[in-house]
Coordinates of C-alpha atoms and ligand atoms in Angstrom, one line a residue:
X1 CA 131.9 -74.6 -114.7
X2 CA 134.4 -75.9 -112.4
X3 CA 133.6 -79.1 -109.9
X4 CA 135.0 -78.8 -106.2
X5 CA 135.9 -82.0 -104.0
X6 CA 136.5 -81.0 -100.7
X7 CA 138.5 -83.6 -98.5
X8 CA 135.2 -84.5 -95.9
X9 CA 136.5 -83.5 -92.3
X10 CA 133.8 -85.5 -90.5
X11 CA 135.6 -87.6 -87.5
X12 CA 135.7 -91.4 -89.0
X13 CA 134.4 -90.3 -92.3
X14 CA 136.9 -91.7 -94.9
X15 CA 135.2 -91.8 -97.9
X16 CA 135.5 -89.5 -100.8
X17 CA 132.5 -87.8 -103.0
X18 CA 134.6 -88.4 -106.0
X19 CA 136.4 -91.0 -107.0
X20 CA 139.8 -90.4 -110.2
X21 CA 137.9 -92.9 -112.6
X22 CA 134.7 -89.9 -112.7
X23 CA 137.0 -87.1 -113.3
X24 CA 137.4 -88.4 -117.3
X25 CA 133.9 -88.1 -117.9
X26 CA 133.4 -84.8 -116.2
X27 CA 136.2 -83.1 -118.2
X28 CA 134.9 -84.8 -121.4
X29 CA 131.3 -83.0 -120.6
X30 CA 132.9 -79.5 -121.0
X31 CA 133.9 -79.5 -116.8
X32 CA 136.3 -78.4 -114.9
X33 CA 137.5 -80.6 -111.5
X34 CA 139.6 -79.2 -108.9
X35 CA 140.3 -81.5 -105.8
X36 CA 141.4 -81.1 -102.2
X37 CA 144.8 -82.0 -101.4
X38 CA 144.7 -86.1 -100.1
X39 CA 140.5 -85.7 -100.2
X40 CA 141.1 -89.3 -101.6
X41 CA 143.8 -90.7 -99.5
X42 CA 141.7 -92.6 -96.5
X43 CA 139.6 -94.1 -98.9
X44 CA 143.0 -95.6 -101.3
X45 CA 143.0 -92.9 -103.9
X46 CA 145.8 -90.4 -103.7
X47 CA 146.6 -86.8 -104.9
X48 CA 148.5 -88.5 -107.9
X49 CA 145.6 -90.3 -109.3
X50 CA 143.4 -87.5 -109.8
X51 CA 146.5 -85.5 -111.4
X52 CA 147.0 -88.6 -114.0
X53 CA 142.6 -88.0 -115.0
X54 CA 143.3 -84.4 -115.4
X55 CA 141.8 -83.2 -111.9
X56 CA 143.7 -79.9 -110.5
X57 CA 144.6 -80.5 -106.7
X58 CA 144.2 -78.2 -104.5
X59 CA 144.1 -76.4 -101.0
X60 CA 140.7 -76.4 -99.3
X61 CA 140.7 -72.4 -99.4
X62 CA 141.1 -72.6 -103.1
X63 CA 138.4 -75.1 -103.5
X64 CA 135.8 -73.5 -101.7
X65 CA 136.8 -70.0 -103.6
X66 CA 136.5 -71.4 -106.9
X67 CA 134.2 -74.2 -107.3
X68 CA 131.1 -73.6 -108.6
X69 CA 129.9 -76.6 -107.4
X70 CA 130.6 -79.0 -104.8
X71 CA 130.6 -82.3 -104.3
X72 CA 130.3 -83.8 -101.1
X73 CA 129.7 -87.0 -98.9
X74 CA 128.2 -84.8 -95.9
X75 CA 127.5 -81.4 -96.8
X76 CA 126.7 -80.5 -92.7
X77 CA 127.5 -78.2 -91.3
X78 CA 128.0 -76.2 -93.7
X79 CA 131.6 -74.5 -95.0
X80 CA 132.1 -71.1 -93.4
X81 CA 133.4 -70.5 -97.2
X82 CA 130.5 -71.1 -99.0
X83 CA 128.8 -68.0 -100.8
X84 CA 125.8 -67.6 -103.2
X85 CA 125.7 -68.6 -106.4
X86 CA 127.6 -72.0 -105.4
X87 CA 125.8 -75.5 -105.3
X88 CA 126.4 -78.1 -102.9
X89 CA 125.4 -81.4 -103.5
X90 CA 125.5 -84.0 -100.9
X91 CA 124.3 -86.1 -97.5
X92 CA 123.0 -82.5 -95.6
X93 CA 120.6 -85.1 -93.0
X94 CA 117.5 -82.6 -93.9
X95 CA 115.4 -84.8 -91.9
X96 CA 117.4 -85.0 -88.7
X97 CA 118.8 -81.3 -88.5
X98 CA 116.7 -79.1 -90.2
X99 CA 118.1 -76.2 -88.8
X100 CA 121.4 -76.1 -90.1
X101 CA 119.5 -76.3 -93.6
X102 CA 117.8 -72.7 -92.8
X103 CA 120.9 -71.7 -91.4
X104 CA 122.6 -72.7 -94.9
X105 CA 119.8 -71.2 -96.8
X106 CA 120.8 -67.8 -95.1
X107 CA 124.1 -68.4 -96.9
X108 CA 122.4 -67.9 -100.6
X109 CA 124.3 -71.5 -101.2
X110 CA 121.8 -73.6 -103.3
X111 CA 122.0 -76.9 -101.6
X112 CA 120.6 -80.4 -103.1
X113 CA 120.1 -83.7 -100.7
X114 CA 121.2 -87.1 -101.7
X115 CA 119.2 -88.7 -98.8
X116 CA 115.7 -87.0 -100.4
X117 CA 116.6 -89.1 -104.0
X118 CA 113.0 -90.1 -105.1
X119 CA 112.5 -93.9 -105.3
X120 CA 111.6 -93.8 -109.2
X121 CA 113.0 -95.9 -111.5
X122 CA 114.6 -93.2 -113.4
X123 CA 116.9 -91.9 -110.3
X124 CA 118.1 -95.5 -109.4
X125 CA 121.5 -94.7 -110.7
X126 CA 121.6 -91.6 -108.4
X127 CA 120.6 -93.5 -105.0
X128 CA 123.2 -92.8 -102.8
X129 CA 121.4 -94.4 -99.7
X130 CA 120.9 -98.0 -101.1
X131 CA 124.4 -98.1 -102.6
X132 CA 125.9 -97.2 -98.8
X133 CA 122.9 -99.8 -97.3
X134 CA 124.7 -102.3 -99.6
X135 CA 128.4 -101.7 -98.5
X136 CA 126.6 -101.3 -95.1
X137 CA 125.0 -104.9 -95.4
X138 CA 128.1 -106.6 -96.4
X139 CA 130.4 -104.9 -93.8
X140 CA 128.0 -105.6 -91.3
X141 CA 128.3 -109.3 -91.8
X142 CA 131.9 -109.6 -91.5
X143 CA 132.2 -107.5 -88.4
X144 CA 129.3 -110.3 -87.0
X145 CA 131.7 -113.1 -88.3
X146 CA 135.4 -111.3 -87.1
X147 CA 133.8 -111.0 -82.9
X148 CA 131.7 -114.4 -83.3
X149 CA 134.0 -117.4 -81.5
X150 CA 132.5 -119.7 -84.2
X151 CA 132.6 -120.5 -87.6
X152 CA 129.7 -119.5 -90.3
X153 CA 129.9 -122.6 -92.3
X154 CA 128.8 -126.0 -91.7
X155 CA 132.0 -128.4 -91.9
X156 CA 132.5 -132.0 -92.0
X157 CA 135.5 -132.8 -90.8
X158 CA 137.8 -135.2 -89.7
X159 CA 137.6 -134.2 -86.1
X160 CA 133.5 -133.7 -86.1
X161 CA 130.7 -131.7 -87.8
X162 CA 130.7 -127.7 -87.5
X163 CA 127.2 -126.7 -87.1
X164 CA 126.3 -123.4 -89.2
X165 CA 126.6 -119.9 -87.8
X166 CA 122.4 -119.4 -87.1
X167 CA 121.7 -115.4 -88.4
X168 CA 118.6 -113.3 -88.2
X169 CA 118.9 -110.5 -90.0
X170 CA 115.6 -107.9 -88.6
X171 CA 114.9 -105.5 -91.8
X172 CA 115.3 -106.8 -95.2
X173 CA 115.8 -103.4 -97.1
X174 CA 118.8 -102.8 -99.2
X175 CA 121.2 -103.3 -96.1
X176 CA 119.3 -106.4 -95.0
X177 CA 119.0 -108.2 -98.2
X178 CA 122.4 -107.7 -98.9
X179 CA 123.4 -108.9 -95.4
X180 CA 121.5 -112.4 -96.3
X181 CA 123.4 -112.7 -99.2
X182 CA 126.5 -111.9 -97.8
X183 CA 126.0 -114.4 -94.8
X184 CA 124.9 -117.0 -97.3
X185 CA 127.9 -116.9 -99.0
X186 CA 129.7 -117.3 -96.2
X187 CA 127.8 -120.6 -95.4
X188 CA 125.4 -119.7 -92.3
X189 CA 121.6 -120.6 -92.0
X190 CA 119.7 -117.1 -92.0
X191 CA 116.1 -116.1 -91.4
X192 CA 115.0 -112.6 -91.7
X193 CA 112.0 -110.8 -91.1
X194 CA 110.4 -107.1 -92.2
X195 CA 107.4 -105.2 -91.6
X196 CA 106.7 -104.9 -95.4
X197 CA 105.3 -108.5 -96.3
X198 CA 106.7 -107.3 -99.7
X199 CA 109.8 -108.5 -98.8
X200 CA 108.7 -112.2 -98.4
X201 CA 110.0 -113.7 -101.6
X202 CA 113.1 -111.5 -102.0
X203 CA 114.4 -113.1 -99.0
X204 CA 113.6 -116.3 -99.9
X205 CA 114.8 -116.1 -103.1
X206 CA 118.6 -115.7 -101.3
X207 CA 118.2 -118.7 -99.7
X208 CA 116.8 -117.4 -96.2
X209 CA 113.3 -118.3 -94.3
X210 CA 110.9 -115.6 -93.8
X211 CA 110.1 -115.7 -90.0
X212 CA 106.0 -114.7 -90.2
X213 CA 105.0 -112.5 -87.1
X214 CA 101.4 -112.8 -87.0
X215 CA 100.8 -109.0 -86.9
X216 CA 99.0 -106.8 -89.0
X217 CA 101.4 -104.7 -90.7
X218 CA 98.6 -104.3 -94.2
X219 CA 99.8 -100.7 -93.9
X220 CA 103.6 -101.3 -93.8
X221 CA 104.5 -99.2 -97.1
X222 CA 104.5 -95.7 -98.1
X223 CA 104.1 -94.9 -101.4
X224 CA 108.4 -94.7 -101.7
X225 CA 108.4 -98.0 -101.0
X226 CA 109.6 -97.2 -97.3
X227 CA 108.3 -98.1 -94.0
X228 CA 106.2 -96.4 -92.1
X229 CA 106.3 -95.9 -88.4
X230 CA 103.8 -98.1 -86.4
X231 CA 102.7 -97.8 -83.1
X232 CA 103.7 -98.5 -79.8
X233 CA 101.3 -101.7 -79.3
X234 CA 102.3 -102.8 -82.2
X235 CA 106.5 -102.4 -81.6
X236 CA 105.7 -104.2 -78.1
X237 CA 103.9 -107.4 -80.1
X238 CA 106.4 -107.2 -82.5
X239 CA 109.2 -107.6 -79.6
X240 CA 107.1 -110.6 -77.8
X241 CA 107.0 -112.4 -80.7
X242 CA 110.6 -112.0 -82.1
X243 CA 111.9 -113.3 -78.8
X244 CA 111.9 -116.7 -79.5
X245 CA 114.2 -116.3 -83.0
X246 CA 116.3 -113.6 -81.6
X247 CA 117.4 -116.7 -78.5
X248 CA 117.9 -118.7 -81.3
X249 CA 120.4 -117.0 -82.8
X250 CA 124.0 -116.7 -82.7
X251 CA 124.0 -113.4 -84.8
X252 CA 121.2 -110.5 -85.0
X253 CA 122.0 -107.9 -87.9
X254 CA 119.4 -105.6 -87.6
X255 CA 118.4 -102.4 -90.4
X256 CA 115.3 -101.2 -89.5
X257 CA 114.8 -98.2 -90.2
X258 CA 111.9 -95.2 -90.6
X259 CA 112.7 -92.0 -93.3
X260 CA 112.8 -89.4 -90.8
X261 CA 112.5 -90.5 -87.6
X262 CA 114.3 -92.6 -84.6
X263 CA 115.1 -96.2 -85.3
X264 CA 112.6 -98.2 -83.7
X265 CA 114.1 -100.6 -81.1
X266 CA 113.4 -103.9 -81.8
X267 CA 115.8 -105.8 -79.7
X268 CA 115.4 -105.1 -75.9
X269 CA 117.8 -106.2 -73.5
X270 CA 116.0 -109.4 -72.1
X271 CA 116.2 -110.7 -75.8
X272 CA 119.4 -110.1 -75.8
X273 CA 119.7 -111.9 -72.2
X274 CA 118.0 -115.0 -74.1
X275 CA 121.0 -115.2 -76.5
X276 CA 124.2 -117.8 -76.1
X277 CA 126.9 -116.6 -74.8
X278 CA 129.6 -115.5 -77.1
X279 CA 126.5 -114.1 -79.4
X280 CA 126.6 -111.2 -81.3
X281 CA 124.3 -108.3 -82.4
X282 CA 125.4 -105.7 -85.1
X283 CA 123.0 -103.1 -84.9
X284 CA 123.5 -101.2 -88.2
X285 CA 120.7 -98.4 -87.8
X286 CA 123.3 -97.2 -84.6
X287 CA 123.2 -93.5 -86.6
X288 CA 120.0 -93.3 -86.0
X289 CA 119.7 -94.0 -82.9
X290 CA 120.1 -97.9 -83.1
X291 CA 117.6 -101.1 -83.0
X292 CA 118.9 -102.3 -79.8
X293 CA 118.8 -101.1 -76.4
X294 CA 122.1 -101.8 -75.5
X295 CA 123.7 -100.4 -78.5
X296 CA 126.0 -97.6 -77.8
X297 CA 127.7 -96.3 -81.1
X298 CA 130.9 -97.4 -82.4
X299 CA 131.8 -99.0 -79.1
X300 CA 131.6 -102.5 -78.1
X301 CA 129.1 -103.5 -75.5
X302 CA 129.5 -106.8 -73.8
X303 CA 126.3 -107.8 -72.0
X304 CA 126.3 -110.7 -70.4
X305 CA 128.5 -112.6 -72.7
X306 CA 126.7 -111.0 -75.8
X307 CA 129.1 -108.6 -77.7
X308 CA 126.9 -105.4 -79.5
X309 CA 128.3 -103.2 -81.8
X310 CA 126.9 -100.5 -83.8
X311 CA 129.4 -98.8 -86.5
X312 CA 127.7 -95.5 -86.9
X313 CA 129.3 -95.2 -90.3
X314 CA 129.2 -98.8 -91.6
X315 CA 129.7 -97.7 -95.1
X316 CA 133.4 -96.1 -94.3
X317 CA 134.1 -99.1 -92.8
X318 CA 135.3 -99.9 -96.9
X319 CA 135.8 -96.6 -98.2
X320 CA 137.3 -97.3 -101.9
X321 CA 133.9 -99.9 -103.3
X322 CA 131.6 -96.9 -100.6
X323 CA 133.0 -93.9 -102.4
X324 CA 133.3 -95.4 -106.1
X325 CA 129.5 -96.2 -105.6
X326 CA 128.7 -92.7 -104.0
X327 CA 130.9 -91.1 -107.1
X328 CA 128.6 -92.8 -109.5
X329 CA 125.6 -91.9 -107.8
X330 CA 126.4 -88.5 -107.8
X331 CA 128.2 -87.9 -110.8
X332 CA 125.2 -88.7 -112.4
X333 CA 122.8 -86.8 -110.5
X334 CA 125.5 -83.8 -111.5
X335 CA 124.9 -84.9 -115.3
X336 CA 121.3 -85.1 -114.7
X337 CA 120.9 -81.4 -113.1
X338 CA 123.2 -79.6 -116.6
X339 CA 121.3 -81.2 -118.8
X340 CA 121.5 -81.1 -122.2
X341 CA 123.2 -77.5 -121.9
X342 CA 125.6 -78.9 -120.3
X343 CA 129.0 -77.0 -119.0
X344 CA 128.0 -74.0 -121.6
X345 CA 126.1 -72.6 -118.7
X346 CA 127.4 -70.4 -116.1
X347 CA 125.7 -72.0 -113.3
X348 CA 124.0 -75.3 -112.4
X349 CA 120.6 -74.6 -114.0
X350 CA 117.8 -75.8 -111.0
X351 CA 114.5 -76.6 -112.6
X352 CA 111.7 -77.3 -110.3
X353 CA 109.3 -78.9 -113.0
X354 CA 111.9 -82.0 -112.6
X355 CA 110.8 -84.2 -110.1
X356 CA 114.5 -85.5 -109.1
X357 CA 115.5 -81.6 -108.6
X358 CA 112.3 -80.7 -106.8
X359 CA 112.4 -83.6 -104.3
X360 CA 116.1 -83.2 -103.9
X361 CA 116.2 -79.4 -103.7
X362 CA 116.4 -77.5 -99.5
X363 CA 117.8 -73.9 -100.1
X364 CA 117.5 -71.8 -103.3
X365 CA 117.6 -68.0 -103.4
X366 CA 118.0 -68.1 -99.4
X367 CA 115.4 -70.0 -98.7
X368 CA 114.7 -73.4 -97.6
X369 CA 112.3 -74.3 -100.7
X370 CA 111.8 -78.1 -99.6
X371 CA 108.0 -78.2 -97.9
X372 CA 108.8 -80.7 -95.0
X373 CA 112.4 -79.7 -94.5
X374 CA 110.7 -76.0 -94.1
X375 CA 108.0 -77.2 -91.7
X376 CA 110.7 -79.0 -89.4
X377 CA 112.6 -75.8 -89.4
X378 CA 110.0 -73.4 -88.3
Ligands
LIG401 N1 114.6 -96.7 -107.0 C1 113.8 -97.6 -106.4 O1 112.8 -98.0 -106.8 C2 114.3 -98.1 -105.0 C3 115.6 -97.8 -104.6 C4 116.0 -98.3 -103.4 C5 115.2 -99.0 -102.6 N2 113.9 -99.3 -103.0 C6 113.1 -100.2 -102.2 O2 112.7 -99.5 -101.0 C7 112.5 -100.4 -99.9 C8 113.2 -100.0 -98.6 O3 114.5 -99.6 -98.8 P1 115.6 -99.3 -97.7 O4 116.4 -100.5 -97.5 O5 116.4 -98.1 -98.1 O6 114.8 -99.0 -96.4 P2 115.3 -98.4 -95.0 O7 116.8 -98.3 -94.9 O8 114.5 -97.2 -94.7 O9 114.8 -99.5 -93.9 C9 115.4 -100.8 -93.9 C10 114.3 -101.9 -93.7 O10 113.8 -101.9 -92.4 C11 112.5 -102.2 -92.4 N3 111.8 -101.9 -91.2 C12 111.3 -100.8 -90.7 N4 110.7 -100.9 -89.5 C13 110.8 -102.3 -89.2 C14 110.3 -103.0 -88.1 N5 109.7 -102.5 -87.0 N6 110.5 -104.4 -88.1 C15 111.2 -104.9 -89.2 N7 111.6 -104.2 -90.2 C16 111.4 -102.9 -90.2 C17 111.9 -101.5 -93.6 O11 110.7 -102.1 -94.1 C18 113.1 -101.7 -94.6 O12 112.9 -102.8 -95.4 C19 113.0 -101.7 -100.4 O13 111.9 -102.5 -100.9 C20 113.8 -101.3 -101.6 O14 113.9 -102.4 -102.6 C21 113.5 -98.9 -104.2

């Protein structure tokens, strides 16, 4: 069975789905890896270093003729190239363009989704959306640091005290939690809030205060662990009462986010009128659709002497840790989908009774086999 890595063509994208330290294991398990020509290179792997693991390199023509299966950071749209019989594993944004997953079905391709991972303990290693939230968390820090005019740490100086950077970090997911660590580390005072009271004592066990909203939000959680959408009375509260903390703050870092639907906006453009000048807001939900008003993706907004910015790709933003991660994640989803057969099989076997495969699975046999990716589509 022979692996495909196709260089992703995506403007901005410069990670990788497969990084030379996972092409050992691969070939070890029976596989064979073929690579596009420099698919590595914006992420700081080149041609070379796939050669040296024993990885063939390749045109793109020649990848999409002879993999098997590929692996992929965005699978959408799909390759003109692709023909039944071939897998494609990768982000295919099921949720937010169902369409091209019918259109894809049509193809005969069997196509699996790394955003539709299930939340078990069991597929933790295969989680390709917290590992980018991390990166995302961490990068989104330092770009709030880099357009600040101040300093995150407190500093006591010869020439006078430096008061700490004051960050509120809205969402304390993956992305969020690691944005209060990151931010701690770099010396500032953080608060952070979430709809999921859940979330209280992880954030204050990294060192940040839990601003309480006194809203109702008993029915935050699905049963993934994710939020669910709330409605509009309850996003207008929400915004009255995180005024005060939002004018408080020198930074906002905000990674809200609802599976499936339009980022709620959770920072409107009075609050943002309440900030200091020289503030700054990274919105890092901008790909879908942002948490701020003023956000406009990948550009920087000044309003009023607040600078906004929402990377649309924060995880490219550090390609070589985002695309090691992402290998991992799906290298071992790739391991987890042969099974014990392993490479002896002439295709990827696809076996529904597995609840990984069946909540990861859109198009088999032409059709789109995933029940809500199928109802968006109709
Ligand atoms: N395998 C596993 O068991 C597993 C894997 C990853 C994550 N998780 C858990 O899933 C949860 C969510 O993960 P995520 O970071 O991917 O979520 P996410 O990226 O979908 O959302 C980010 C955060 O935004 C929050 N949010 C949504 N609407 C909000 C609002 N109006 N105001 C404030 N906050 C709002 C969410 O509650 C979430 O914490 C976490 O508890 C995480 O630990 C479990």
């Amino acid at each position: 069975m022979r692996i495909g890595v196709p260089k992703e063509i995506a403007p901005g994208e410069a990670r990788v789905a497969l990084v030379p330290s996972a092409v050992a294991p691969l070939l070890k398990a029976g596989l064979e890896v073929v690579v596009e020509a420099s698919a590595g290179d914006a992420a700081g792997f080149p041609d070379e270093a796939y050669r040296t693991q024993g990885a063939s390199v390749a045109s793109r023509a020649e990848v999409f003729q002879t993999a098997d299966v590929l692996l992929q950071v965005r699978s959408m749209p799909a390759d003109p190239a692709l023909r039944s019989g071939q897998t494609v594993i990768g982000f295919a944004d099921p949720l937010g363009a169902p369409q091209a997953v019918k259109e894809a079905a049509a193809t005969g391709v069997t196509m699996l989704s790394m955003e539709l991972m299930p939340r078990i303990t069991r597929a933790q290693s295969m989680d390709a959306l917290s590992s980018m939230a991390t990166v995302a968390g961490y990068k989104g820090v330092l770009l709030a640091a880099n357009l600040l005019p101040r300093m995150f740490p407190m500093l006591m100086t010869a020439a006078g005290t430096v008061s700490p950077a004051r960050v509120f970090v809205v969402g304390a997911g993956v992305a969020g939690l690691q944005a209060i660590a990151s931010a701690r580390r770099l010396g500032a005072r953080i608060e952070a809030y979430d709809v999921r009271p859940a979330v209280k004592e992880q954030v204050q066990s990294l060192g940040a205060r839990f601003v309480e909203l006194p809203l109702e939000s008993a029915d935050a959680e699905d049963k993934g662990g994710y939020a669910k959408a709330q409605d509009e009375s309850f996003y207008r509260r929400q915004r009255e009462m995180m005024l005060k903390v939002v004018a408080g703050s020198d930074v906002v870092i905000t990674t809200a986010l609802i599976p499936g639907k339009r980022a709620p906006i959770l920072i409107t453009t009075e609050m943002v009128e309440a900030m200091q000048p020289g503030s700054v807001v990274v919105d890092l939900a901008a790909e879908r659709g942002g948490n701020c008003e003023l956000t406009r993706p990948d550009e920087i907004v000044v309003h009023k002497g607040v600078t906004i910015v929402g990377p649309s790709n924060p995880a490219s933003l550090v390609p070589y840790h985002a695309s090691q991660m992402y290998s991992k994640n799906i290298t071992t989803f790739l391991m987890h989908l042969l099974g014990k057969e392993g490479a002896k099989q002439s295709s990827l076997p696809i076996n529904p009774d597995d609840e990984i495969t069946r909540e990861t699975l859109l198009t088999h046999h032409g059709n789109v086999v995933h029940a809500r990716v199928r109802e968006l589509a109709a």
